[in-house]
PDB file of C-alpha atoms in Angstrom:
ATOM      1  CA  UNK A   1       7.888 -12.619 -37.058  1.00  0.00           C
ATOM      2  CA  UNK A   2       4.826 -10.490 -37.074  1.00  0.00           C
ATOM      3  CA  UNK A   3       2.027 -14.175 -36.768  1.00  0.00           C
ATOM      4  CA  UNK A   4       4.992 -15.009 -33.524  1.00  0.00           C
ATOM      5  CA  UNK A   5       4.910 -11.527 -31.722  1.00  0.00           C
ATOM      6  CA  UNK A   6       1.002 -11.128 -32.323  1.00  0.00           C
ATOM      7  CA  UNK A   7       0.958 -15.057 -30.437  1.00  0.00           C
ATOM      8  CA  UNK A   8       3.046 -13.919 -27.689  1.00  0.00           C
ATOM      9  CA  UNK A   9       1.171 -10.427 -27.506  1.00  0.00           C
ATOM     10  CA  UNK A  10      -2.495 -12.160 -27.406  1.00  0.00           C
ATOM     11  CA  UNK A  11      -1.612 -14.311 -24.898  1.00  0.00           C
ATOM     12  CA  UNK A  12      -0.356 -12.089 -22.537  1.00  0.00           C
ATOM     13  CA  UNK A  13      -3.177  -9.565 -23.281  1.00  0.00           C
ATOM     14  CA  UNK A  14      -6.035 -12.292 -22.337  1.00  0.00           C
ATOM     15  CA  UNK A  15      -3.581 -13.036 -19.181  1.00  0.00           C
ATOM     16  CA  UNK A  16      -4.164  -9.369 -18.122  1.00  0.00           C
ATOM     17  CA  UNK A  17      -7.572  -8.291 -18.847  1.00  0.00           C
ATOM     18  CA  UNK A  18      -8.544 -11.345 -17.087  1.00  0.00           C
ATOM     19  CA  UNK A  19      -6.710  -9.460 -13.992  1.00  0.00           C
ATOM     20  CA  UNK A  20      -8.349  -6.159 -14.596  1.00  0.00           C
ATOM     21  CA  UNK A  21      -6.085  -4.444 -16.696  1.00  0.00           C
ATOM     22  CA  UNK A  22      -7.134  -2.291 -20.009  1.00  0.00           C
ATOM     23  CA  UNK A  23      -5.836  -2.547 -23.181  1.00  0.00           C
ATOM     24  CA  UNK A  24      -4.788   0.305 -25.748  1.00  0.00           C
ATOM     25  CA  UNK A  25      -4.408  -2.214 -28.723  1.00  0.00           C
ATOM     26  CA  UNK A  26      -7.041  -1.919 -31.786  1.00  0.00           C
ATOM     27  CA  UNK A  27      -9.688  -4.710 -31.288  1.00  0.00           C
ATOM     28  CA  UNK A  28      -9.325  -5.287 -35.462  1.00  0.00           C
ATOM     29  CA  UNK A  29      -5.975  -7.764 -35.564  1.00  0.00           C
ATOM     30  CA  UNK A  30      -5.677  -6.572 -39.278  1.00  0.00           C
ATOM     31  CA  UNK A  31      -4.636  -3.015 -37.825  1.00  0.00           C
ATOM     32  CA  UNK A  32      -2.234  -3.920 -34.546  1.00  0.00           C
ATOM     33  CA  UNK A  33       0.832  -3.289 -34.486  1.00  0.00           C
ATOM     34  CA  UNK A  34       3.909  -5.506 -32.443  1.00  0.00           C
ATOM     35  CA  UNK A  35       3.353  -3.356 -29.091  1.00  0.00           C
ATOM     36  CA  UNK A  36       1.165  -4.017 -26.237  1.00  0.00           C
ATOM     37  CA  UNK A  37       0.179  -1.136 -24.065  1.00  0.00           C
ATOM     38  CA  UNK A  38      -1.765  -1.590 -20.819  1.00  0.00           C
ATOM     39  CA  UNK A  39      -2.723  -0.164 -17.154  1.00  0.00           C
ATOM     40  CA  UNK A  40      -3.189  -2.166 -14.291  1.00  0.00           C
ATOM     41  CA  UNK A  41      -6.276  -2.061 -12.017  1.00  0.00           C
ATOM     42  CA  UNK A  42      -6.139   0.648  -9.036  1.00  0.00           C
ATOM     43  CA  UNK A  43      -4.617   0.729  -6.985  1.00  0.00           C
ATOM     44  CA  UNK A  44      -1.765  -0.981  -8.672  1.00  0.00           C
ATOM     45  CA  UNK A  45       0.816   1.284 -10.519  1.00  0.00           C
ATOM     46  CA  UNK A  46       2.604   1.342 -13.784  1.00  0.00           C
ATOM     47  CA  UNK A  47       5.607   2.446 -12.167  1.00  0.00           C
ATOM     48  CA  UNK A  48       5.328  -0.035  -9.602  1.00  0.00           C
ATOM     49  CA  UNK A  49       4.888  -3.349 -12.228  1.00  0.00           C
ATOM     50  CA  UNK A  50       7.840  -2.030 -14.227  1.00  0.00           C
ATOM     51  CA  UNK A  51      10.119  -2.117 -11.446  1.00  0.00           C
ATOM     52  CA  UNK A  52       9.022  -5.306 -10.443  1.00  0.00           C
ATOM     53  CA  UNK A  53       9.089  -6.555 -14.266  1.00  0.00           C
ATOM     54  CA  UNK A  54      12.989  -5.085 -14.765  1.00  0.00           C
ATOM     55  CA  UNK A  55      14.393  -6.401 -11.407  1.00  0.00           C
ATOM     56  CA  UNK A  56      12.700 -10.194 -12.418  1.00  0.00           C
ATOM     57  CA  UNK A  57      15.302  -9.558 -15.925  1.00  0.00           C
ATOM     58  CA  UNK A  58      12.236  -8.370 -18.208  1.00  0.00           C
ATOM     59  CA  UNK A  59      12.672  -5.445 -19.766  1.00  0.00           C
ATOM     60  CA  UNK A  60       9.034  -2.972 -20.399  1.00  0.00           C
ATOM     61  CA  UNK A  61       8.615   0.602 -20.670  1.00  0.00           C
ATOM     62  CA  UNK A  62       6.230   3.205 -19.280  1.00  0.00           C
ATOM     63  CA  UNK A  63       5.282   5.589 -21.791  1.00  0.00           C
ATOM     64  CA  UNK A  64       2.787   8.179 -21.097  1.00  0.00           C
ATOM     65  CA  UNK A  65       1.335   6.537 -18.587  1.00  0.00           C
ATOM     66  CA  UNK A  66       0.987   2.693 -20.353  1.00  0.00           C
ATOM     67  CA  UNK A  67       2.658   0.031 -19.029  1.00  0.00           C
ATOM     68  CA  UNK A  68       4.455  -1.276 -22.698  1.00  0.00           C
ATOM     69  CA  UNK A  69       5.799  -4.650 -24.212  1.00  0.00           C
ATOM     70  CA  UNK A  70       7.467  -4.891 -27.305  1.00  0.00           C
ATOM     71  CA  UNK A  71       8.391  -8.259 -27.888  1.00  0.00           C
ATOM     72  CA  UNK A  72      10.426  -9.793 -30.834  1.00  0.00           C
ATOM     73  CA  UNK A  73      11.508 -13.297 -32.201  1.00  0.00           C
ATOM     74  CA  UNK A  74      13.768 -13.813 -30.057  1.00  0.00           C
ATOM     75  CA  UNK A  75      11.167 -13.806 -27.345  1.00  0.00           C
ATOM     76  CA  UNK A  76       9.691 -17.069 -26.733  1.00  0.00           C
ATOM     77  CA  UNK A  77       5.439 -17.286 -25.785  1.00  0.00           C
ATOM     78  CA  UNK A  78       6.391 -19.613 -22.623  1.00  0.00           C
ATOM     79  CA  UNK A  79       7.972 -16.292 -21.316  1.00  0.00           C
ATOM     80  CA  UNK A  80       4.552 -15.014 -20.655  1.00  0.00           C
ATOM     81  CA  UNK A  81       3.303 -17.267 -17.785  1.00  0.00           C
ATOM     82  CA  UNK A  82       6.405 -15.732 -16.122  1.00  0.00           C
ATOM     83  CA  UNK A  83       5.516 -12.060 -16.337  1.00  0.00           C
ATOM     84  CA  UNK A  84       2.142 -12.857 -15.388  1.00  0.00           C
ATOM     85  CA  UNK A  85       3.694 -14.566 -12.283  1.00  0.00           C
ATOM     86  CA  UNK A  86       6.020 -10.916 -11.260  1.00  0.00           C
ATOM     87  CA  UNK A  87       2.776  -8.896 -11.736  1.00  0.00           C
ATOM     88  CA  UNK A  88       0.830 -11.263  -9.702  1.00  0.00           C
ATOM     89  CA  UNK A  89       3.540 -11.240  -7.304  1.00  0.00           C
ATOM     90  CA  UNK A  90       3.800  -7.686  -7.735  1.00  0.00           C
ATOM     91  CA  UNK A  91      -0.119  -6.798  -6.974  1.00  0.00           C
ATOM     92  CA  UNK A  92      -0.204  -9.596  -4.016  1.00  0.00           C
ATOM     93  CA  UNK A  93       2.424  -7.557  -2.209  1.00  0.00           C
ATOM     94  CA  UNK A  94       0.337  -4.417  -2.686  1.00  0.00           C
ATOM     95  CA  UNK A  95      -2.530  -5.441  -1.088  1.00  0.00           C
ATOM     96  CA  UNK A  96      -3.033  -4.750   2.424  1.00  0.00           C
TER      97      UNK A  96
END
């Protein structure tokens, strides 16, 4: 389960870096745990990309500031080209 969520994870943590985002998660894979925490680029909100996320049917959190994905076995890694579709979505319509 752990080698599956750490797939899924790294996959959607290149997606969003590549976009601007930073990353909380330890650099060392020996030490991460199953939880990605990020924040979008300004001007782009937290608040905002959750939203979006939970009204496109995926479900993240927004503690302390970090947007947050927790994903398990259920969750499949061709999921992730989705989510980075609603947050591109999400920071097109931003944009003046």
């Amino acid at each position: 389960i752990y080698r599956h969520v750490s797939r899924w994870l790294d996959r959607l943590e290149e997606a969003l870096m590549s976009r601007g985002f930073s990353s909380a998660r330890l650099r060392d894979p020996d030490r991460r745990s199953g939880i990605l925490s990020v924040r979008p680029p300004a001007p782009f909100t937290v608040t905002q990309l959750a939203r979006e996320l939970n009204a496109a049917g995926f479900t993240c959190t927004t503690p302390d500031g970090w947007l947050r994905f927790a994903p398990h076995w259920p969750n499949s890694v061709n999921e992730v080209p989705w989510i980075v579709d609603v947050i591109d979505d999400a920071m097109r319509a931003t944009l003046p």
